Amino acid sequence: KAGVTQTPRYLIKTRGQQVTLSCSPISGHRSVSWYQQTPGQGLQFLFEYFSETQRNKGNFPGRFSGRQFSNSRSEMNVSTLELGDSALYLCASSFRGDNEQFFGPGTRLTVL
Amino acid sequence: GEDVEQSLFLSVREGDSSVINCTYTDSSSTYLYWYKQEPGAGLQLLTYIFSNMDMKQDQRLTVLLNKKDKHLSLRIADTQTGDSAIYFCAEIFYNQGGKLIFGQGTELSVKP
């Protein structure tokens, strides 16, 4: 069974730009969660989607948004990038959300 | 409240046992997880324990859960240099979809 895939793996953007990250979950999994990992704040929950509906959202500004498609693939978007958005963005795939979550390799975003 | 605490560093000799500790504050969590992260990689799910269990063994890994003290530990038997990584404990709540709350991570260094 293929694992969780994330594209792109690396991104370099400048302040003010916007970015879209993609996550393809494990086949059959309907829940996709997104996390931000930084050295200072650690791993923080962004949001979770289940069957195209956002079920939970973390404490991030509205510049961070996401969506999920009917095939369970998910995208997250960050608009008006700030230097502090530089981080490793991880997505996790789960059958129903509240059980085992399997992570992808992450997208390393650098904002200059 | 939602808070998971871990010690930041642990150093052991190859062949010794490693014990990584974690405390959590919310007793309503349903699953508790241990993840491993190697440099530049995503999170690898090592093992998990359901909140109504006290212990779970999986090959070299033993998880102990003390619900009274809200204490979780991961024991790695016969630690190898390949076990050097950052280990995260995390909890999840039944009524909050896919929201994982992570500890800060424990950096395990295994010396030959």
mmCIF file of C-alpha atoms in Angstrom:
data_model
loop_
_atom_site.group_PDB
_atom_site.id
_atom_site.type_symbol
_atom_site.label_atom_id
_atom_site.label_comp_id
_atom_site.label_asym_id
_atom_site.label_seq_id
_atom_site.Cartn_x
_atom_site.Cartn_y
_atom_site.Cartn_z
ATOM 1 C CA LYS A 1 0.000 0.000 0.000
ATOM 2 C CA ALA A 2 1.464 3.373 -0.955
ATOM 3 C CA GLY A 3 2.114 5.812 1.870
ATOM 4 C CA VAL A 4 1.169 9.440 2.236
ATOM 5 C CA THR A 5 2.644 11.656 -0.454
ATOM 6 C CA GLN A 6 3.210 15.390 -0.297
ATOM 7 C CA THR A 7 4.156 17.743 -3.087
ATOM 8 C CA PRO A 8 6.258 19.664 -3.522
ATOM 9 C CA ARG A 9 8.965 18.555 -1.094
ATOM 10 C CA TYR A 10 10.690 21.928 -1.050
ATOM 11 C CA LEU A 11 9.512 25.451 -1.775
ATOM 12 C CA ILE A 12 11.141 28.846 -1.635
ATOM 13 C CA LYS A 13 8.872 31.874 -1.705
ATOM 14 C CA THR A 14 9.149 35.558 -0.894
ATOM 15 C CA ARG A 15 7.110 37.559 1.582
ATOM 16 C CA GLY A 16 3.672 38.478 0.333
ATOM 17 C CA GLN A 17 3.370 35.581 -2.068
ATOM 18 C CA GLN A 18 0.941 32.728 -1.654
ATOM 19 C CA VAL A 19 1.573 28.992 -1.748
ATOM 20 C CA THR A 20 -0.422 25.783 -2.202
ATOM 21 C CA LEU A 21 0.710 22.461 -0.791
ATOM 22 C CA SER A 22 -0.763 19.103 -1.731
ATOM 23 C CA CYS A 23 -1.279 15.878 0.195
ATOM 24 C CA SER A 24 -2.461 12.502 -1.108
ATOM 25 C CA PRO A 25 -3.566 10.174 1.705
ATOM 26 C CA ILE A 26 -3.281 6.423 1.926
ATOM 27 C CA SER A 27 -5.889 4.728 -0.242
ATOM 28 C CA GLY A 28 -9.139 4.277 1.691
ATOM 29 C CA HIS A 29 -8.332 6.928 4.289
ATOM 30 C CA ARG A 30 -10.877 9.720 4.516
ATOM 31 C CA SER A 31 -9.246 11.978 7.073
ATOM 32 C CA VAL A 32 -6.374 14.349 6.323
ATOM 33 C CA SER A 33 -4.801 16.540 8.984
ATOM 34 C CA TRP A 34 -2.199 19.262 8.537
ATOM 35 C CA TYR A 35 0.538 20.276 10.978
ATOM 36 C CA GLN A 36 3.187 22.954 11.065
ATOM 37 C CA GLN A 37 6.570 22.113 12.556
ATOM 38 C CA THR A 38 9.023 24.827 13.591
ATOM 39 C CA PRO A 39 12.011 24.728 15.961
ATOM 40 C CA GLY A 40 10.403 27.287 18.251
ATOM 41 C CA GLN A 41 6.788 26.119 18.406
ATOM 42 C CA GLY A 42 7.187 22.420 17.689
ATOM 43 C CA LEU A 43 4.353 20.540 16.028
ATOM 44 C CA GLN A 44 1.109 22.473 15.843
ATOM 45 C CA PHE A 45 -2.223 21.364 14.439
ATOM 46 C CA LEU A 46 -3.564 23.423 11.540
ATOM 47 C CA PHE A 47 -6.807 21.692 10.503
ATOM 48 C CA GLU A 48 -8.415 18.371 9.734
ATOM 49 C CA TYR A 49 -10.670 17.358 6.871
ATOM 50 C CA PHE A 50 -12.938 14.348 6.707
ATOM 51 C CA SER A 51 -15.037 13.565 3.650
ATOM 52 C CA GLU A 52 -14.489 17.075 2.260
ATOM 53 C CA THR A 53 -15.584 18.802 5.494
ATOM 54 C CA GLN A 54 -13.333 20.672 7.874
ATOM 55 C CA ARG A 55 -13.983 19.121 11.282
ATOM 56 C CA ASN A 56 -11.417 20.917 13.395
ATOM 57 C CA LYS A 57 -9.165 23.929 13.123
ATOM 58 C CA GLY A 58 -6.122 25.008 15.090
ATOM 59 C CA ASN A 59 -5.195 28.457 16.266
ATOM 60 C CA PHE A 60 -3.784 29.904 13.052
ATOM 61 C CA PRO A 61 -4.717 33.111 11.207
ATOM 62 C CA GLY A 62 -7.169 33.083 8.324
ATOM 63 C CA ARG A 63 -4.261 33.243 5.858
ATOM 64 C CA PHE A 64 -4.036 29.479 6.362
ATOM 65 C CA SER A 65 -6.790 27.595 4.603
ATOM 66 C CA GLY A 66 -7.395 24.172 3.204
ATOM 67 C CA ARG A 67 -9.748 21.948 1.334
ATOM 68 C CA GLN A 68 -10.334 18.315 0.575
ATOM 69 C CA PHE A 69 -11.478 16.795 -2.674
ATOM 70 C CA SER A 70 -13.839 13.895 -3.280
ATOM 71 C CA ASN A 71 -10.871 11.531 -3.737
ATOM 72 C CA SER A 72 -9.645 12.561 -0.228
ATOM 73 C CA ARG A 73 -6.644 14.464 -1.576
ATOM 74 C CA SER A 74 -6.142 17.686 0.320
ATOM 75 C CA GLU A 75 -4.534 21.025 -0.321
ATOM 76 C CA MET A 76 -3.545 23.766 2.050
ATOM 77 C CA ASN A 77 -3.011 27.345 1.036
ATOM 78 C CA VAL A 78 -1.103 30.105 2.765
ATOM 79 C CA SER A 79 -1.688 33.603 1.471
ATOM 80 C CA THR A 80 0.398 36.734 2.053
ATOM 81 C CA LEU A 81 3.384 34.764 3.271
ATOM 82 C CA GLU A 82 5.373 36.010 6.248
ATOM 83 C CA LEU A 83 8.911 35.110 7.296
ATOM 84 C CA GLY A 84 7.470 33.227 10.272
ATOM 85 C CA ASP A 85 5.628 30.857 7.965
ATOM 86 C CA SER A 86 8.928 29.148 7.157
ATOM 87 C CA ALA A 87 8.417 25.633 8.463
ATOM 88 C CA LEU A 88 8.014 21.976 7.676
ATOM 89 C CA TYR A 89 4.370 21.328 6.794
ATOM 90 C CA LEU A 90 3.259 17.789 7.456
ATOM 91 C CA CYS A 91 0.063 16.091 6.498
ATOM 92 C CA ALA A 92 -1.303 12.970 8.142
ATOM 93 C CA SER A 93 -3.725 10.408 6.790
ATOM 94 C CA SER A 94 -6.143 8.408 8.892
ATOM 95 C CA PHE A 95 -9.108 6.128 8.279
ATOM 96 C CA ARG A 96 -11.454 8.097 10.498
ATOM 97 C CA GLY A 97 -9.325 10.747 12.190
ATOM 98 C CA ASP A 98 -9.335 9.673 15.806
ATOM 99 C CA ASN A 99 -7.205 6.594 15.303
ATOM 100 C CA GLU A 100 -3.697 6.018 13.889
ATOM 101 C CA GLN A 101 -2.393 8.875 11.789
ATOM 102 C CA PHE A 102 0.307 8.220 9.209
ATOM 103 C CA PHE A 103 2.468 11.120 8.146
ATOM 104 C CA GLY A 104 3.916 12.107 4.819
ATOM 105 C CA PRO A 105 7.517 13.302 4.363
ATOM 106 C CA GLY A 106 6.502 16.945 4.586
ATOM 107 C CA THR A 107 6.950 20.076 2.505
ATOM 108 C CA ARG A 108 9.795 22.343 3.596
ATOM 109 C CA LEU A 109 8.688 25.946 2.978
ATOM 110 C CA THR A 110 11.235 28.740 3.150
ATOM 111 C CA VAL A 111 9.995 32.332 3.027
ATOM 112 C CA LEU A 112 12.611 34.948 2.134
ATOM 113 C CA GLY B 1 -6.257 21.693 29.160
ATOM 114 C CA GLU B 2 -4.097 20.394 26.370
ATOM 115 C CA ASP B 3 -0.466 20.002 27.298
ATOM 116 C CA VAL B 4 2.049 17.241 26.699
ATOM 117 C CA GLU B 5 5.486 17.417 28.297
ATOM 118 C CA GLN B 6 8.660 15.504 27.493
ATOM 119 C CA SER B 7 12.267 15.780 28.563
ATOM 120 C CA LEU B 8 14.359 17.170 25.719
ATOM 121 C CA PHE B 9 17.422 14.919 25.634
ATOM 122 C CA LEU B 10 18.430 11.348 26.414
ATOM 123 C CA SER B 11 21.799 9.736 25.802
ATOM 124 C CA VAL B 12 22.416 5.986 26.081
ATOM 125 C CA ARG B 13 25.012 3.421 25.096
ATOM 126 C CA GLU B 14 24.368 0.953 22.290
ATOM 127 C CA GLY B 15 22.813 -2.212 23.692
ATOM 128 C CA ASP B 16 21.313 -0.483 26.743
ATOM 129 C CA SER B 17 17.603 0.126 27.218
ATOM 130 C CA SER B 18 16.211 3.598 26.623
ATOM 131 C CA VAL B 19 13.208 4.974 28.474
ATOM 132 C CA ILE B 20 11.520 8.096 27.145
ATOM 133 C CA ASN B 21 8.919 9.695 29.386
ATOM 134 C CA CYS B 22 5.908 11.854 28.685
ATOM 135 C CA THR B 23 3.227 13.464 30.834
ATOM 136 C CA TYR B 24 -0.109 14.693 29.620
ATOM 137 C CA THR B 25 -2.759 16.756 31.322
ATOM 138 C CA ASP B 26 -6.063 15.808 29.729
ATOM 139 C CA SER B 27 -7.517 12.530 30.888
ATOM 140 C CA SER B 28 -10.137 12.490 28.130
ATOM 141 C CA SER B 29 -7.619 11.478 25.495
ATOM 142 C CA THR B 30 -8.461 8.246 23.721
ATOM 143 C CA TYR B 31 -5.232 7.171 22.045
ATOM 144 C CA LEU B 32 -1.646 7.975 22.950
ATOM 145 C CA TYR B 33 1.051 7.646 20.335
ATOM 146 C CA TRP B 34 4.783 7.491 19.925
ATOM 147 C CA TYR B 35 6.306 8.862 16.739
ATOM 148 C CA LYS B 36 9.930 8.852 15.572
ATOM 149 C CA GLN B 37 11.450 11.588 13.417
ATOM 150 C CA GLU B 38 14.825 11.272 11.756
ATOM 151 C CA PRO B 39 16.619 14.355 10.380
ATOM 152 C CA GLY B 40 14.886 15.814 7.345
ATOM 153 C CA ALA B 41 12.081 13.260 7.459
ATOM 154 C CA GLY B 42 8.419 13.123 8.394
ATOM 155 C CA LEU B 43 7.008 11.350 11.439
ATOM 156 C CA GLN B 44 7.028 7.569 11.620
ATOM 157 C CA LEU B 45 4.309 5.998 13.760
ATOM 158 C CA LEU B 46 6.094 3.608 16.120
ATOM 159 C CA THR B 47 3.317 2.384 18.348
ATOM 160 C CA TYR B 48 0.217 3.524 20.174
ATOM 161 C CA ILE B 49 -1.837 2.577 23.195
ATOM 162 C CA PHE B 50 -5.525 2.925 23.798
ATOM 163 C CA SER B 51 -6.386 4.804 26.964
ATOM 164 C CA ASN B 52 -8.011 1.782 28.639
ATOM 165 C CA MET B 53 -4.772 -0.231 28.432
ATOM 166 C CA ASP B 54 -1.849 -0.224 30.854
ATOM 167 C CA MET B 55 0.847 -1.758 28.716
ATOM 168 C CA LYS B 56 1.576 -2.690 25.135
ATOM 169 C CA GLN B 57 4.598 -4.576 23.817
ATOM 170 C CA ASP B 58 5.689 -4.565 20.190
ATOM 171 C CA GLN B 59 9.029 -6.283 19.539
ATOM 172 C CA ARG B 60 11.706 -4.048 21.147
ATOM 173 C CA LEU B 61 9.168 -1.420 22.162
ATOM 174 C CA THR B 62 7.186 -1.394 25.398
ATOM 175 C CA VAL B 63 4.658 1.312 26.179
ATOM 176 C CA LEU B 64 3.479 1.846 29.737
ATOM 177 C CA LEU B 65 0.506 4.025 30.613
ATOM 178 C CA ASN B 66 -0.200 5.253 34.138
ATOM 179 C CA LYS B 67 -3.576 6.981 33.914
ATOM 180 C CA LYS B 68 -3.593 8.056 37.557
ATOM 181 C CA ASP B 69 -0.373 10.046 37.112
ATOM 182 C CA LYS B 70 -1.080 10.838 33.427
ATOM 183 C CA HIS B 71 2.318 9.394 32.578
ATOM 184 C CA LEU B 72 3.319 7.572 29.398
ATOM 185 C CA SER B 73 6.662 5.942 28.722
ATOM 186 C CA LEU B 74 8.361 4.255 25.798
ATOM 187 C CA ARG B 75 11.047 1.682 26.493
ATOM 188 C CA ILE B 76 13.354 0.634 23.680
ATOM 189 C CA ALA B 77 15.217 -2.568 24.440
ATOM 190 C CA ASP B 78 18.712 -3.209 23.048
ATOM 191 C CA THR B 79 19.001 0.330 21.687
ATOM 192 C CA GLN B 80 20.924 0.614 18.420
ATOM 193 C CA THR B 81 22.634 3.584 16.749
ATOM 194 C CA GLY B 82 19.835 3.528 14.168
ATOM 195 C CA ASP B 83 17.422 4.422 16.970
ATOM 196 C CA SER B 84 19.020 7.865 17.261
ATOM 197 C CA ALA B 85 16.225 10.302 16.408
ATOM 198 C CA ILE B 86 13.656 12.594 17.994
ATOM 199 C CA TYR B 87 10.743 10.822 19.653
ATOM 200 C CA PHE B 88 7.378 12.513 20.087
ATOM 201 C CA CYS B 89 4.518 11.444 22.242
ATOM 202 C CA ALA B 90 1.075 12.636 21.220
ATOM 203 C CA GLU B 91 -2.506 12.341 22.371
ATOM 204 C CA ILE B 92 -5.773 12.527 20.511
ATOM 205 C CA PHE B 93 -9.306 13.192 21.669
ATOM 206 C CA TYR B 94 -12.386 11.322 20.557
ATOM 207 C CA ASN B 95 -14.504 14.428 20.058
ATOM 208 C CA GLN B 96 -11.915 16.565 18.290
ATOM 209 C CA GLY B 97 -11.514 14.717 15.029
ATOM 210 C CA GLY B 98 -7.931 14.336 13.904
ATOM 211 C CA LYS B 99 -6.262 16.806 16.259
ATOM 212 C CA LEU B 100 -3.050 15.385 17.673
ATOM 213 C CA ILE B 101 -1.418 17.226 20.557
ATOM 214 C CA PHE B 102 2.352 16.673 20.541
ATOM 215 C CA GLY B 103 5.032 16.941 23.157
ATOM 216 C CA GLN B 104 8.203 18.902 22.378
ATOM 217 C CA GLY B 105 10.091 15.759 21.416
ATOM 218 C CA THR B 106 12.950 13.900 23.087
ATOM 219 C CA GLU B 107 16.221 13.725 21.203
ATOM 220 C CA LEU B 108 17.700 10.257 21.716
ATOM 221 C CA SER B 109 21.434 9.934 21.133
ATOM 222 C CA VAL B 110 22.850 6.406 21.017
ATOM 223 C CA LYS B 111 26.600 6.151 21.452
ATOM 224 C CA PRO B 112 28.526 3.104 20.177
#
